[in-house]
mmCIF file with all atom_site columns, C-alpha atoms in Angstrom:
data_model
loop_
_atom_site.group_PDB
_atom_site.id
_atom_site.type_symbol
_atom_site.label_atom_id
_atom_site.label_alt_id
_atom_site.label_comp_id
_atom_site.label_asym_id
_atom_site.label_entity_id
_atom_site.label_seq_id
_atom_site.pdbx_PDB_ins_code
_atom_site.Cartn_x
_atom_site.Cartn_y
_atom_site.Cartn_z
_atom_site.occupancy
_atom_site.B_iso_or_equiv
_atom_site.pdbx_formal_charge
_atom_site.auth_seq_id
_atom_site.auth_comp_id
_atom_site.auth_asym_id
_atom_site.auth_atom_id
_atom_site.pdbx_PDB_model_num
ATOM 1   C CA . MET A 1 1   ? 121.844 125.684 100.045 1.00 51.00 ? 1   MET A CA 1
ATOM 2   C CA . THR A 1 2   ? 123.497 127.696 102.804 1.00 51.00 ? 2   THR A CA 1
ATOM 3   C CA . GLN A 1 3   ? 126.715 126.733 104.546 1.00 49.00 ? 3   GLN A CA 1
ATOM 4   C CA . SER A 1 4   ? 124.873 125.856 107.783 1.00 51.00 ? 4   SER A CA 1
ATOM 5   C CA . THR A 1 5   ? 122.401 123.673 105.862 1.00 50.00 ? 5   THR A CA 1
ATOM 6   C CA . GLU A 1 6   ? 125.273 121.896 104.089 1.00 49.00 ? 6   GLU A CA 1
ATOM 7   C CA . ASN A 1 7   ? 127.041 121.346 107.412 1.00 49.00 ? 7   ASN A CA 1
ATOM 8   C CA . SER A 1 8   ? 123.908 119.941 109.050 1.00 55.00 ? 8   SER A CA 1
ATOM 9   C CA . ALA A 1 9   ? 123.339 117.583 106.089 1.00 49.00 ? 9   ALA A CA 1
ATOM 10  C CA . GLU A 1 10  ? 126.954 116.414 106.294 1.00 48.00 ? 10  GLU A CA 1
ATOM 11  C CA . GLN A 1 11  ? 126.576 115.957 110.060 1.00 50.00 ? 11  GLN A CA 1
ATOM 12  C CA . GLU A 1 12  ? 123.404 113.912 109.529 1.00 49.00 ? 12  GLU A CA 1
ATOM 13  C CA . THR A 1 13  ? 125.309 111.667 107.115 1.00 46.00 ? 13  THR A CA 1
ATOM 14  C CA . LEU A 1 14  ? 128.097 111.189 109.647 1.00 44.00 ? 14  LEU A CA 1
ATOM 15  C CA . ASN A 1 15  ? 125.619 110.468 112.443 1.00 51.00 ? 15  ASN A CA 1
ATOM 16  C CA . ALA A 1 16  ? 123.596 107.970 110.389 1.00 57.00 ? 16  ALA A CA 1
ATOM 17  C CA . ALA A 1 17  ? 123.747 104.456 111.713 1.00 62.00 ? 17  ALA A CA 1
ATOM 18  C CA . PRO A 1 18  ? 125.907 102.223 109.531 1.00 73.00 ? 18  PRO A CA 1
ATOM 19  C CA . PHE A 1 19  ? 124.054 99.741  107.358 1.00 79.00 ? 19  PHE A CA 1
ATOM 20  C CA . ALA A 1 20  ? 124.199 96.044  108.138 1.00 90.00 ? 20  ALA A CA 1
ATOM 21  C CA . PHE A 1 21  ? 124.044 95.722  104.332 1.00 93.00 ? 21  PHE A CA 1
ATOM 22  C CA . LYS A 1 22  ? 127.554 95.006  103.045 1.00 93.00 ? 22  LYS A CA 1
ATOM 23  C CA . PRO A 1 23  ? 127.657 95.199  99.228  1.00 95.00 ? 23  PRO A CA 1
ATOM 24  C CA . TYR A 1 24  ? 128.893 92.053  97.459  1.00 94.00 ? 24  TYR A CA 1
ATOM 25  C CA . GLU A 1 25  ? 129.572 90.102  100.680 1.00 93.00 ? 25  GLU A CA 1
ATOM 26  C CA . ASN A 1 26  ? 126.732 87.564  100.553 1.00 93.00 ? 26  ASN A CA 1
ATOM 27  C CA . ASP A 1 27  ? 123.620 86.390  98.722  1.00 93.00 ? 27  ASP A CA 1
ATOM 28  C CA . HIS A 1 28  ? 121.016 86.941  101.421 1.00 92.00 ? 28  HIS A CA 1
ATOM 29  C CA . GLN A 1 29  ? 120.829 90.584  102.493 1.00 93.00 ? 29  GLN A CA 1
ATOM 30  C CA . SER A 1 30  ? 118.363 93.161  101.305 1.00 95.00 ? 30  SER A CA 1
ATOM 31  C CA . LEU A 1 31  ? 117.783 96.779  102.202 1.00 95.00 ? 31  LEU A CA 1
ATOM 32  C CA . GLN A 1 32  ? 114.724 98.926  101.596 1.00 95.00 ? 32  GLN A CA 1
ATOM 33  C CA . ILE A 1 33  ? 114.748 102.711 101.322 1.00 95.00 ? 33  ILE A CA 1
ATOM 34  C CA . GLY A 1 34  ? 111.281 104.038 100.584 1.00 93.00 ? 34  GLY A CA 1
ATOM 35  C CA . GLU A 1 35  ? 109.855 101.536 98.123  1.00 96.00 ? 35  GLU A CA 1
ATOM 36  C CA . LEU A 1 36  ? 113.296 100.947 96.575  1.00 97.00 ? 36  LEU A CA 1
ATOM 37  C CA . VAL A 1 37  ? 114.764 97.556  97.424  1.00 97.00 ? 37  VAL A CA 1
ATOM 38  C CA . PHE A 1 38  ? 118.423 96.581  97.110  1.00 97.00 ? 38  PHE A CA 1
ATOM 39  C CA . GLU A 1 39  ? 119.306 92.881  97.058  1.00 97.00 ? 39  GLU A CA 1
ATOM 40  C CA . ASN A 1 40  ? 122.824 91.742  97.727  1.00 95.00 ? 40  ASN A CA 1
ATOM 41  C CA . GLN A 1 41  ? 124.682 89.097  95.756  1.00 94.00 ? 41  GLN A CA 1
ATOM 42  C CA . THR A 1 42  ? 128.382 88.335  95.663  1.00 93.00 ? 42  THR A CA 1
ATOM 43  C CA . ASP A 1 43  ? 128.773 89.606  92.088  1.00 93.00 ? 43  ASP A CA 1
ATOM 44  C CA . ARG A 1 44  ? 126.083 92.337  91.913  1.00 94.00 ? 44  ARG A CA 1
ATOM 45  C CA . VAL A 1 45  ? 123.677 94.512  93.821  1.00 96.00 ? 45  VAL A CA 1
ATOM 46  C CA . ILE A 1 46  ? 120.176 94.457  92.359  1.00 96.00 ? 46  ILE A CA 1
ATOM 47  C CA . ALA A 1 47  ? 117.846 97.440  92.809  1.00 97.00 ? 47  ALA A CA 1
ATOM 48  C CA . TYR A 1 48  ? 114.146 97.497  92.040  1.00 97.00 ? 48  TYR A CA 1
ATOM 49  C CA . GLY A 1 49  ? 111.102 99.497  93.025  1.00 97.00 ? 49  GLY A CA 1
ATOM 50  C CA . ASP A 1 50  ? 110.710 103.245 93.211  1.00 96.00 ? 50  ASP A CA 1
ATOM 51  C CA . ILE A 1 51  ? 111.289 106.091 95.566  1.00 95.00 ? 51  ILE A CA 1
ATOM 52  C CA . GLU A 1 52  ? 109.927 109.612 95.853  1.00 96.00 ? 52  GLU A CA 1
ATOM 53  C CA . ILE A 1 53  ? 112.455 111.940 97.379  1.00 97.00 ? 53  ILE A CA 1
ATOM 54  C CA . THR A 1 54  ? 110.303 114.752 98.695  1.00 97.00 ? 54  THR A CA 1
ATOM 55  C CA . LYS A 1 55  ? 111.584 118.172 99.700  1.00 98.00 ? 55  LYS A CA 1
ATOM 56  C CA . ASN A 1 56  ? 111.147 117.610 103.445 1.00 97.00 ? 56  ASN A CA 1
ATOM 57  C CA . GLU A 1 57  ? 112.788 115.774 106.364 1.00 97.00 ? 57  GLU A CA 1
ATOM 58  C CA . GLN A 1 58  ? 111.761 112.329 105.071 1.00 96.00 ? 58  GLN A CA 1
ATOM 59  C CA . GLY A 1 59  ? 113.177 113.117 101.628 1.00 96.00 ? 59  GLY A CA 1
ATOM 60  C CA . LEU A 1 60  ? 116.430 114.306 103.152 1.00 96.00 ? 60  LEU A CA 1
ATOM 61  C CA . SER A 1 61  ? 116.669 111.184 105.289 1.00 95.00 ? 61  SER A CA 1
ATOM 62  C CA . GLU A 1 62  ? 116.057 108.879 102.306 1.00 96.00 ? 62  GLU A CA 1
ATOM 63  C CA . ALA A 1 63  ? 118.517 110.802 100.120 1.00 96.00 ? 63  ALA A CA 1
ATOM 64  C CA . LEU A 1 64  ? 121.209 110.529 102.801 1.00 96.00 ? 64  LEU A CA 1
ATOM 65  C CA . LYS A 1 65  ? 120.587 106.781 103.127 1.00 96.00 ? 65  LYS A CA 1
ATOM 66  C CA . LEU A 1 66  ? 120.910 106.397 99.360  1.00 97.00 ? 66  LEU A CA 1
ATOM 67  C CA . GLN A 1 67  ? 124.104 108.435 99.413  1.00 96.00 ? 67  GLN A CA 1
ATOM 68  C CA . GLN A 1 68  ? 125.522 106.280 102.194 1.00 96.00 ? 68  GLN A CA 1
ATOM 69  C CA . LEU A 1 69  ? 124.600 103.072 100.350 1.00 96.00 ? 69  LEU A CA 1
ATOM 70  C CA . PHE A 1 70  ? 126.068 104.228 97.045  1.00 97.00 ? 70  PHE A CA 1
ATOM 71  C CA . ASN A 1 71  ? 129.236 105.377 98.825  1.00 97.00 ? 71  ASN A CA 1
ATOM 72  C CA . LEU A 1 72  ? 129.587 101.822 100.205 1.00 96.00 ? 72  LEU A CA 1
ATOM 73  C CA . ILE A 1 73  ? 128.997 100.310 96.749  1.00 97.00 ? 73  ILE A CA 1
ATOM 74  C CA . VAL A 1 74  ? 131.509 102.658 95.073  1.00 97.00 ? 74  VAL A CA 1
ATOM 75  C CA . ALA A 1 75  ? 134.116 102.018 97.776  1.00 96.00 ? 75  ALA A CA 1
ATOM 76  C CA . GLU A 1 76  ? 133.742 98.253  97.357  1.00 96.00 ? 76  GLU A CA 1
ATOM 77  C CA . LEU A 1 77  ? 133.988 98.517  93.559  1.00 96.00 ? 77  LEU A CA 1
ATOM 78  C CA . GLN A 1 78  ? 137.097 100.693 93.785  1.00 96.00 ? 78  GLN A CA 1
ATOM 79  C CA . SER A 1 79  ? 138.668 98.263  96.236  1.00 95.00 ? 79  SER A CA 1
ATOM 80  C CA . ALA A 1 80  ? 137.853 95.301  93.970  1.00 94.00 ? 80  ALA A CA 1
ATOM 81  C CA . LYS A 1 81  ? 139.324 97.116  90.962  1.00 94.00 ? 81  LYS A CA 1
ATOM 82  C CA . GLN A 1 82  ? 142.568 97.858  92.810  1.00 95.00 ? 82  GLN A CA 1
ATOM 83  C CA . ALA A 1 83  ? 142.789 94.243  93.986  1.00 94.00 ? 83  ALA A CA 1
ATOM 84  C CA . GLY A 1 84  ? 142.065 92.930  90.478  1.00 92.00 ? 84  GLY A CA 1
ATOM 85  C CA . ASP A 1 85  ? 139.003 91.217  91.899  1.00 90.00 ? 85  ASP A CA 1
ATOM 86  C CA . PHE A 1 86  ? 136.361 92.202  89.343  1.00 86.00 ? 86  PHE A CA 1
ATOM 87  C CA . THR A 1 87  ? 134.060 89.370  88.288  1.00 79.00 ? 87  THR A CA 1
ATOM 88  C CA . GLU A 1 88  ? 133.323 88.528  84.660  1.00 75.00 ? 88  GLU A CA 1
ATOM 89  C CA . ASN A 1 89  ? 130.380 90.294  83.067  1.00 73.00 ? 89  ASN A CA 1
ATOM 90  C CA . SER A 1 90  ? 127.274 88.175  82.991  1.00 60.00 ? 90  SER A CA 1
ATOM 91  C CA . ASN A 1 91  ? 124.007 88.629  81.128  1.00 59.00 ? 91  ASN A CA 1
ATOM 92  C CA . LYS A 1 92  ? 122.120 86.225  83.412  1.00 57.00 ? 92  LYS A CA 1
ATOM 93  C CA . GLN A 1 93  ? 120.338 88.988  85.302  1.00 55.00 ? 93  GLN A CA 1
ATOM 94  C CA . GLY A 1 94  ? 118.905 87.575  88.503  1.00 53.00 ? 94  GLY A CA 1
ATOM 95  C CA . LEU A 1 95  ? 119.770 83.926  87.777  1.00 54.00 ? 95  LEU A CA 1
ATOM 96  C CA . LEU A 1 96  ? 121.891 81.860  90.093  1.00 54.00 ? 96  LEU A CA 1
ATOM 97  C CA . ASP A 1 97  ? 124.923 80.210  88.482  1.00 54.00 ? 97  ASP A CA 1
ATOM 98  C CA . ASN A 1 98  ? 123.486 76.704  88.780  1.00 54.00 ? 98  ASN A CA 1
ATOM 99  C CA . GLN A 1 99  ? 119.891 77.676  88.043  1.00 55.00 ? 99  GLN A CA 1
ATOM 100 C CA . ASP A 1 100 ? 120.221 76.859  84.328  1.00 56.00 ? 100 ASP A CA 1
ATOM 101 C CA . SER A 1 101 ? 120.977 73.215  85.108  1.00 57.00 ? 101 SER A CA 1
ATOM 102 C CA . PHE A 1 102 ? 117.787 72.893  87.180  1.00 63.00 ? 102 PHE A CA 1
ATOM 103 C CA . SER A 1 103 ? 115.539 74.698  84.707  1.00 68.00 ? 103 SER A CA 1
ATOM 104 C CA . LYS A 1 104 ? 113.571 73.073  81.954  1.00 72.00 ? 104 LYS A CA 1
ATOM 105 C CA . GLU A 1 105 ? 111.115 74.331  79.402  1.00 79.00 ? 105 GLU A CA 1
ATOM 106 C CA . VAL A 1 106 ? 107.492 73.332  79.925  1.00 79.00 ? 106 VAL A CA 1
ATOM 107 C CA . ASP A 1 107 ? 104.354 73.683  77.797  1.00 82.00 ? 107 ASP A CA 1
ATOM 108 C CA . ASN A 1 108 ? 102.175 76.680  78.514  1.00 82.00 ? 108 ASN A CA 1
ATOM 109 C CA . PRO A 1 109 ? 99.049  75.297  80.233  1.00 84.00 ? 109 PRO A CA 1
ATOM 110 C CA . PHE A 1 110 ? 97.054  78.390  79.193  1.00 87.00 ? 110 PHE A CA 1
ATOM 111 C CA . SER A 1 111 ? 97.537  78.120  75.438  1.00 74.00 ? 111 SER A CA 1
#
């Protein structure tokens, strides 16, 4: 990559509109880049889907958006670490805290 290409990529990053997505601030935001979806929760950011980053303008745009999003996530994690505000590790991937109390096991109607 040439110096002018690097400078234009950096300029594009700086000129990119800021995301309304604020990592770890709420439980209702989502953001889609390509077919990759990021869902916000107060203790995690969940990513699912896929993305093809092609070697063209669209690929560059998507890569810069991903970079911007991950920079926001890393900044928030670093801030939380410095403030001693990390949450406990949880293995309940995707479950709400009170979801276990509302769940019950049922018989499989197809067996």
